[in-house]
Coordinates of C-alpha atoms and ligand atoms in Angstrom, one line a residue:
M1 CA 0.0 0.0 0.0
R2 CA 1.3 3.4 -0.9
I3 CA 0.9 6.0 1.8
F4 CA 0.3 8.6 -1.0
K5 CA -2.9 6.8 -1.9
Y6 CA -3.8 5.7 1.6
Y7 CA -5.8 7.3 4.4
L8 CA -3.4 7.7 7.3
P9 CA -4.3 10.7 9.3
T10 CA -1.5 10.8 11.9
L11 CA -1.1 13.5 14.6
K12 CA 2.1 15.1 15.7
E13 CA 0.9 16.3 19.1
K14 CA -0.5 14.2 21.8
P15 CA -4.2 14.9 22.2
A16 CA -4.7 16.7 25.5
H17 CA -7.6 14.5 26.7
A18 CA -5.9 11.2 26.2
K19 CA -4.4 10.1 29.5
I20 CA -2.8 6.7 28.8
I21 CA -0.2 5.8 26.2
S22 CA -2.4 3.4 24.2
H23 CA -5.1 6.0 23.9
Q24 CA -2.6 8.7 22.8
Y25 CA -0.9 6.4 20.3
S26 CA -4.1 5.0 18.8
L27 CA -5.2 8.5 18.0
R28 CA -1.8 9.8 16.9
A29 CA -1.1 6.7 14.7
G30 CA -4.4 7.1 13.0
L31 CA -6.0 3.9 14.2
I32 CA -9.2 5.4 15.5
K33 CA -11.2 8.6 15.6
Q34 CA -13.7 9.3 18.3
T35 CA -17.2 9.8 17.0
A36 CA -19.0 10.3 20.3
S37 CA -18.0 9.6 23.9
G38 CA -16.9 6.0 24.1
I39 CA -17.8 5.4 20.4
Y40 CA -15.1 5.2 17.8
S41 CA -14.7 4.9 14.1
W42 CA -11.9 2.5 13.0
L43 CA -9.5 4.0 10.5
P44 CA -7.8 1.8 7.9
L45 CA -4.7 1.1 10.0
G46 CA -6.7 0.3 13.1
L47 CA -9.1 -1.8 11.3
L48 CA -6.3 -4.0 10.0
V49 CA -5.1 -4.6 13.5
L50 CA -8.7 -5.3 14.7
K51 CA -9.2 -7.8 11.9
N52 CA -5.8 -9.5 12.7
I53 CA -6.9 -9.9 16.3
E54 CA -10.2 -11.2 15.2
N55 CA -8.7 -13.8 12.9
I56 CA -6.3 -15.2 15.5
I57 CA -9.3 -15.6 17.9
R58 CA -11.4 -17.1 15.1
D59 CA -8.6 -19.5 14.1
E60 CA -8.1 -20.8 17.6
M61 CA -11.8 -21.0 18.4
N62 CA -12.4 -23.0 15.3
K63 CA -9.4 -25.3 16.1
S64 CA -11.1 -26.0 19.5
G65 CA -14.3 -27.1 17.7
V66 CA -16.3 -24.0 18.6
I67 CA -18.6 -23.0 15.8
E68 CA -19.1 -19.5 14.5
V69 CA -22.5 -17.8 14.2
L70 CA -23.6 -14.2 14.2
M71 CA -26.2 -13.0 16.6
P72 CA -27.9 -9.6 16.2
C73 CA -26.8 -6.4 18.0
V74 CA -30.4 -5.3 18.5
Q75 CA -32.3 -7.7 20.8
P76 CA -35.9 -7.8 22.0
A77 CA -36.5 -7.0 25.7
S78 CA -38.8 -10.0 25.9
L79 CA -35.9 -12.4 26.0
W80 CA -34.4 -10.5 28.9
R81 CA -37.7 -10.5 30.7
E82 CA -37.8 -14.2 30.3
S83 CA -34.3 -14.6 31.9
G84 CA -35.3 -12.1 34.6
R85 CA -32.4 -9.8 33.8
Y86 CA -34.2 -6.9 32.1
D87 CA -34.8 -4.9 35.3
D88 CA -31.6 -6.0 37.0
Y89 CA -29.0 -5.1 34.3
G90 CA -29.1 -1.4 35.2
K91 CA -28.1 1.8 33.4
E92 CA -25.5 0.2 31.2
M93 CA -28.3 -1.1 29.0
L94 CA -29.2 1.1 26.0
H95 CA -33.0 0.9 25.6
I96 CA -34.6 1.3 22.2
K97 CA -38.3 1.4 21.2
D98 CA -39.3 0.4 17.7
R99 CA -42.1 2.0 15.7
H100 CA -44.6 -0.4 17.2
G101 CA -43.7 0.6 20.7
S102 CA -41.9 -2.7 21.4
D103 CA -39.0 -2.6 23.9
M104 CA -35.7 -3.4 22.3
L105 CA -32.2 -3.0 23.4
F106 CA -28.7 -2.8 21.9
G107 CA -27.1 -6.0 23.3
P108 CA -24.5 -5.5 26.1
T109 CA -24.0 -9.3 26.0
H110 CA -25.7 -12.3 24.4
E111 CA -26.6 -15.1 26.9
E112 CA -30.3 -14.7 26.3
V113 CA -30.1 -14.7 22.5
A114 CA -27.7 -17.6 22.6
T115 CA -30.0 -19.6 24.8
D116 CA -33.0 -18.8 22.6
L117 CA -31.0 -19.7 19.5
I118 CA -30.7 -23.3 20.4
R119 CA -33.5 -24.1 22.8
D120 CA -36.0 -25.4 20.1
T121 CA -33.5 -27.4 18.2
V122 CA -31.2 -29.0 20.8
R123 CA -33.3 -31.5 22.6
S124 CA -31.1 -34.5 23.4
Y125 CA -27.9 -35.2 25.2
K126 CA -26.7 -36.5 21.9
D127 CA -26.7 -33.0 20.5
L128 CA -24.2 -31.9 23.2
P129 CA -21.6 -30.7 23.9
L130 CA -22.2 -27.6 21.8
C131 CA -20.3 -24.4 21.9
L132 CA -21.1 -21.4 19.6
Y133 CA -19.3 -18.1 19.3
H134 CA -19.6 -14.9 17.5
I135 CA -17.7 -11.6 17.1
Q136 CA -20.1 -8.8 17.5
W137 CA -20.4 -5.2 18.6
K138 CA -21.8 -4.6 22.1
F139 CA -23.1 -1.5 23.7
R140 CA -22.7 -0.7 27.4
D141 CA -23.5 2.8 28.6
E142 CA -20.5 2.9 30.8
V143 CA -20.6 5.7 33.5
R144 CA -17.0 6.7 32.6
P145 CA -16.0 5.7 29.1
R146 CA -12.2 6.3 29.1
Y147 CA -8.8 5.3 27.9
G148 CA -10.0 5.1 24.2
V149 CA -11.0 1.7 23.0
M150 CA -10.0 0.1 26.4
R151 CA -13.3 1.2 28.0
G152 CA -15.7 2.2 25.2
R153 CA -19.4 2.3 25.2
E154 CA -19.6 0.5 21.9
F155 CA -16.9 -2.2 21.7
L156 CA -16.2 -5.5 19.8
M157 CA -16.4 -8.7 21.8
K158 CA -15.8 -12.3 20.9
D159 CA -18.3 -14.2 23.0
A160 CA -18.9 -17.9 23.1
Y161 CA -21.6 -19.9 24.8
S162 CA -21.3 -23.6 25.8
F163 CA -24.1 -26.0 26.4
D164 CA -23.7 -29.3 28.2
V165 CA -25.9 -32.0 29.7
D166 CA -24.2 -32.0 33.1
Y167 CA -21.6 -30.3 35.3
E168 CA -18.8 -32.6 34.2
G169 CA -19.4 -31.8 30.5
A170 CA -19.6 -28.1 31.4
L171 CA -16.3 -28.3 33.2
N172 CA -14.7 -29.9 30.1
S173 CA -16.0 -27.0 28.0
Y174 CA -14.7 -24.5 30.5
N175 CA -11.3 -26.0 30.6
L176 CA -11.1 -26.2 26.9
M177 CA -11.8 -22.5 26.7
Y178 CA -9.3 -21.7 29.4
K179 CA -6.7 -23.5 27.3
T180 CA -7.8 -21.9 24.1
Y181 CA -7.6 -18.4 25.7
I182 CA -4.0 -19.0 26.6
K183 CA -3.2 -20.0 23.1
I184 CA -5.0 -17.0 21.6
F185 CA -3.2 -14.5 23.9
K186 CA 0.2 -16.0 23.4
R187 CA -0.2 -15.9 19.7
M188 CA -0.6 -12.1 20.0
G189 CA 2.7 -12.0 21.9
L190 CA 1.0 -11.4 25.2
T191 CA 1.5 -13.1 28.6
P192 CA -1.9 -13.7 30.1
I193 CA -2.6 -14.2 33.8
G194 CA -5.8 -16.2 34.6
V195 CA -7.2 -14.9 37.8
R196 CA -10.0 -16.4 39.8
A197 CA -12.9 -14.0 39.6
D198 CA -16.1 -13.2 41.4
T199 CA -19.1 -14.4 39.5
G200 CA -20.9 -11.1 40.1
P201 CA -24.5 -10.6 38.9
I202 CA -24.1 -13.3 36.2
G203 CA -24.1 -16.0 39.0
G204 CA -22.6 -19.4 39.2
N205 CA -19.3 -20.5 40.8
L206 CA -16.5 -21.0 38.3
S207 CA -15.0 -17.9 36.7
H208 CA -11.6 -16.6 35.6
E209 CA -10.5 -13.4 34.2
F210 CA -7.6 -13.1 31.9
H211 CA -5.4 -10.1 32.3
I212 CA -2.2 -8.8 31.0
L213 CA 0.2 -6.9 33.1
A214 CA 0.3 -3.1 32.5
N215 CA 0.9 -0.1 34.8
T216 CA -2.2 1.5 33.4
G217 CA -4.4 -1.5 34.2
E218 CA -7.6 -0.9 36.2
S219 CA -7.2 -3.9 38.5
T220 CA -4.6 -5.0 40.9
L221 CA -3.5 -8.6 40.6
Y222 CA -2.0 -10.8 43.3
Y223 CA -0.5 -13.9 41.9
D224 CA 2.0 -16.7 42.7
N225 CA 5.1 -16.1 40.5
K226 CA 4.9 -19.8 39.6
F227 CA 2.1 -18.9 37.3
S228 CA 4.4 -17.8 34.5
E229 CA 6.4 -21.1 34.6
L230 CA 3.2 -23.1 34.5
L231 CA 1.9 -21.1 31.6
E232 CA 4.4 -22.9 29.4
S233 CA 2.9 -26.2 30.2
E234 CA -0.7 -25.1 29.5
D235 CA -1.9 -27.6 32.1
V236 CA -5.2 -26.1 33.0
E237 CA -5.9 -27.8 36.3
S238 CA -2.6 -26.7 37.7
L239 CA -3.0 -23.2 36.4
K240 CA -6.5 -23.0 38.0
N241 CA -5.2 -24.2 41.3
I242 CA -2.5 -21.6 41.6
Y243 CA -3.1 -18.5 43.6
A244 CA -4.0 -15.7 41.3
V245 CA -6.8 -13.2 42.0
A246 CA -7.7 -9.5 41.5
D247 CA -7.9 -7.1 44.4
D248 CA -11.6 -7.7 45.0
M249 CA -10.9 -11.4 45.7
H250 CA -7.6 -11.0 47.5
D251 CA -7.6 -11.9 51.2
P252 CA -4.2 -11.8 52.9
K253 CA -5.6 -14.1 55.6
T254 CA -6.3 -17.0 53.2
C255 CA -3.5 -16.4 50.8
L256 CA -0.9 -19.0 51.6
V257 CA 1.7 -17.9 49.1
P258 CA 4.9 -16.7 50.8
Q259 CA 5.3 -13.0 50.6
E260 CA 8.4 -13.2 48.4
Q261 CA 6.6 -15.4 45.9
L262 CA 3.6 -13.2 45.6
N263 CA 3.6 -10.7 42.7
V264 CA 1.4 -7.6 42.9
S265 CA 0.8 -5.9 39.6
K266 CA -1.7 -3.8 37.7
G267 CA -3.6 -5.7 35.0
I268 CA -5.9 -5.1 32.1
E269 CA -8.8 -7.5 31.7
I270 CA -8.8 -8.9 28.2
G271 CA -11.0 -11.9 28.6
H272 CA -13.4 -13.5 31.0
I273 CA -14.8 -17.0 31.3
F274 CA -17.8 -18.1 33.4
Y275 CA -19.7 -21.3 34.2
F276 CA -23.2 -20.4 35.4
G277 CA -25.1 -23.7 35.3
D278 CA -28.8 -23.3 34.6
K279 CA -29.0 -19.6 35.3
Y280 CA -30.5 -19.0 31.9
S281 CA -31.5 -22.4 30.8
K282 CA -33.9 -22.8 33.7
P283 CA -36.0 -19.7 33.3
M284 CA -35.8 -19.9 29.5
K285 CA -36.6 -23.5 29.4
A286 CA -33.6 -24.8 27.5
S287 CA -33.6 -28.4 28.4
V288 CA -32.5 -31.8 26.9
T289 CA -33.3 -35.4 27.5
S290 CA -30.4 -37.0 29.4
Q291 CA -29.0 -40.4 28.7
D292 CA -31.3 -41.9 31.4
G293 CA -34.3 -40.3 29.9
K294 CA -34.7 -37.3 32.2
N295 CA -35.5 -33.8 31.2
V296 CA -32.5 -31.6 32.4
N297 CA -31.7 -28.0 32.1
M298 CA -28.6 -27.4 30.1
H299 CA -25.4 -26.4 31.9
M300 CA -24.1 -23.3 30.3
G301 CA -20.9 -21.2 30.3
S302 CA -20.0 -18.0 28.5
Y303 CA -16.6 -16.8 27.4
G304 CA -15.7 -13.3 26.4
I305 CA -12.7 -11.6 24.8
G306 CA -12.5 -7.8 24.5
V307 CA -11.4 -7.7 20.8
S308 CA -11.3 -3.9 20.5
R309 CA -9.9 -3.5 24.0
L310 CA -7.0 -5.8 22.9
V311 CA -5.9 -3.2 20.4
G312 CA -5.3 -0.8 23.3
A313 CA -3.9 -3.5 25.6
I314 CA -1.4 -4.7 23.0
I315 CA -0.2 -1.1 22.6
E316 CA 0.2 -0.8 26.4
A317 CA 2.3 -3.9 26.4
F318 CA 4.4 -3.0 23.3
H319 CA 5.5 0.6 22.8
D320 CA 8.4 3.0 23.4
D321 CA 8.7 6.7 23.5
K322 CA 8.6 6.9 19.7
G323 CA 5.4 5.0 19.3
I324 CA 3.8 1.6 18.9
I325 CA 5.8 -1.7 18.4
W326 CA 3.4 -4.2 16.9
P327 CA 4.0 -7.9 17.4
E328 CA 4.2 -9.4 13.9
A329 CA 1.0 -11.4 14.4
V330 CA -1.2 -8.4 14.7
A331 CA 0.7 -5.7 12.8
P332 CA -1.3 -3.8 10.2
F333 CA 1.6 -4.2 7.7
R334 CA 4.7 -6.3 8.3
I335 CA 7.1 -3.8 6.6
G336 CA 7.4 -0.1 6.3
L337 CA 9.3 0.9 3.1
I338 CA 10.7 4.4 3.3
N339 CA 11.9 6.2 0.2
L340 CA 14.1 9.0 1.4
Q341 CA 14.6 10.9 -1.8
T342 CA 13.3 11.1 -5.3
K343 CA 16.7 9.9 -6.7
V344 CA 16.1 6.5 -5.2
T345 CA 12.6 6.0 -6.3
E346 CA 13.5 3.4 -8.9
A347 CA 15.2 1.3 -6.2
A348 CA 12.4 1.7 -3.7
D349 CA 9.7 1.0 -6.4
K350 CA 11.6 -2.2 -7.3
I351 CA 11.5 -3.4 -3.7
Y352 CA 7.8 -2.5 -3.4
K353 CA 6.9 -4.4 -6.5
A354 CA 8.9 -7.5 -5.4
L355 CA 7.0 -7.7 -2.1
K356 CA 3.3 -8.4 -1.4
S357 CA 1.5 -5.1 -1.4
D358 CA -0.7 -6.0 1.6
E359 CA 2.5 -6.6 3.7
V360 CA 4.2 -3.4 2.9
L361 CA 3.3 0.2 3.6
Y362 CA 5.3 2.3 1.2
D363 CA 6.2 5.8 2.2
D364 CA 6.5 7.4 -1.2
T365 CA 5.3 10.8 0.0
E366 CA 7.3 14.0 -0.5
G367 CA 7.7 14.9 3.2
S368 CA 10.9 15.6 5.1
I369 CA 13.1 12.7 6.1
G370 CA 12.4 13.5 9.8
V371 CA 8.7 13.3 9.3
K372 CA 9.0 10.0 7.5
F373 CA 11.1 8.4 10.2
S374 CA 9.0 9.6 13.0
R375 CA 5.7 8.6 11.3
M376 CA 7.1 5.1 10.6
D377 CA 8.3 4.7 14.2
L378 CA 4.9 6.0 15.5
I379 CA 2.8 3.5 13.6
G380 CA 5.1 0.7 14.8
L381 CA 5.4 -1.7 11.9
P382 CA 7.8 -4.6 12.9
W383 CA 10.3 -3.9 10.0
Q384 CA 11.5 -0.9 8.1
I385 CA 13.4 -0.9 4.8
I386 CA 15.0 2.4 4.4
V387 CA 16.1 3.4 0.9
G388 CA 18.6 6.2 0.9
K389 CA 21.5 7.4 -1.2
K390 CA 23.5 4.2 -0.8
A391 CA 20.9 2.5 -3.0
I392 CA 22.1 4.4 -6.0
N393 CA 25.7 3.5 -6.3
E394 CA 26.2 0.6 -3.8
N395 CA 22.8 -1.1 -4.2
I396 CA 22.4 -1.0 -0.4
V397 CA 19.4 -0.4 1.9
E398 CA 19.0 -0.4 5.6
V399 CA 16.7 -2.9 7.4
K400 CA 15.6 -1.8 10.8
N401 CA 13.9 -3.9 13.5
R402 CA 11.4 -1.6 15.2
A403 CA 11.5 -3.5 18.5
T404 CA 15.2 -3.7 19.0
G405 CA 16.2 -0.7 17.0
E406 CA 18.9 -2.8 15.3
V407 CA 19.8 -1.6 11.8
K408 CA 21.5 -3.8 9.2
E409 CA 22.7 -2.9 5.8
M410 CA 21.7 -5.3 3.1
Q411 CA 22.0 -5.5 -0.7
I412 CA 18.6 -4.8 -2.3
E413 CA 18.3 -8.4 -3.6
E414 CA 19.1 -9.7 -0.1
A415 CA 16.4 -7.5 1.5
I416 CA 13.9 -8.7 -1.1
N417 CA 14.7 -12.3 -0.4
R418 CA 14.6 -11.8 3.3
F419 CA 11.0 -10.4 3.2
S420 CA 9.5 -12.0 0.1
T421 CA 6.5 -14.2 0.7
K422 CA 5.3 -14.1 -2.9
Ligands
LIG1 P1 -14.9 -4.8 33.1 O1 -14.7 -5.4 34.4 O2 -13.6 -4.3 32.5 O3 -16.0 -3.7 33.0 P2 -16.7 -6.8 32.4 O4 -16.3 -7.8 33.4 O5 -17.9 -6.0 32.5 O6 -15.4 -5.9 32.1 P3 -17.3 -8.9 30.6 O7 -18.8 -8.9 30.6 O8 -16.6 -10.0 31.3 O9 -16.7 -7.5 31.0 O10 -16.9 -8.8 29.0 C1 -15.9 -9.6 28.4 C2 -14.7 -8.8 27.9 O11 -15.1 -7.7 27.2 C3 -13.9 -8.2 29.1 O12 -13.0 -9.1 29.6 C4 -13.2 -7.0 28.4 O13 -12.0 -7.5 27.8 C5 -14.2 -6.6 27.3 N1 -15.0 -5.4 27.8 C6 -15.9 -5.3 28.7 N2 -16.4 -4.0 28.8 C7 -15.7 -3.3 27.9 C8 -15.7 -2.0 27.5 N3 -16.6 -1.1 28.1 N4 -14.9 -1.6 26.5 C9 -14.1 -2.4 25.9 N5 -14.0 -3.7 26.2 C10 -14.8 -4.2 27.2
LIG2 MG1 -15.3 -9.4 33.4

């Protein structure tokens, strides 16, 4: 992609209202634009990152046998009246009335719709286990939308819903999602911590939040430093048994972890998994015939990931004072190609043509060298190929690793071979 033909509205100055680094950089690097409080438009570069995150999630969910559907944003209040949550959910719900006067709402979550989706068709234990997911926009009228996409009012979530015939089945589904979440977050370059969580108004008794460590996180985590070692093994039972909680669950009296082994850090919640038994299946009459011929309410769980929040969380985890440093797996483009002067256009064009255009963002604009360098650092593509005057006589370009800052001179052909995936 040529910047000259692209839409990349970057900002030089940090916006005064943006307090945390991910919010500043996501505005400055031209990833998002605020449309209303807590409501954002995704600009081309931000959208590419969002899609990459989505696709990692989609790929791992599919590999775990979870099936993708798409449920609507706008939901009828009647389903929430059935589950009993309509009056309890509170002010975060955005109420809508249609032209016939029917109560509707913009979905803050989808337990009711998911339960309704399967209740008429899944009737036997033979149809289970079943786990469905979708990636869909939510609306929660947060009291204090802040930190950009980290706490928006409209935000993108991956939410999955599992249905099982008994507790044992539900526990398997839960553990599978726990494991899948670790894979998903690791693929994005993140180190997740799974903390035991309060089940809150959603009910039930098995719940974990996944956090990443960041100074700007809204929660304080207390966890056994053995967690990181065990993360490698992906052994879910051991991971679940290790002491790891957020501040609301931390009790120094029951915490048996020796002081020197207990880490205390701020965390950003990027995912949350719940088991809640028959909380919805019972009032909404979602039951199946069990193996011994009884009619039983399905055991359900739900599993969320903050897809749009992850864009901010990843920036919090990977940046320096010059800008974002995208992990390759989510980067909007893999390579930034910088043409430093018109004299080298032929060489730079040659490199651009040899590589895949959706992997390269080509700075072929006429701006100053300083502007080009700082813009490329700000948007944080993992690799930069810098074409300067050495390209003319010596056939040499510079290849820079954005994360380490390391710069290597390479022959043009060598650089093309290094990055070619054609
Ligand atoms: P929080 O405690 O941060 O308000 P939550 O517990 O209400 O989140 P869940 O209902 O568990 O959120 O939603 C699943 C995931 O969706 C969360 O783990 C988080 O990553 C993301 N999420 C929740 N609320 C928001 C929001 N307002 N903006 C962006 N992402 C959000
Ligand atoms: Mg939560």
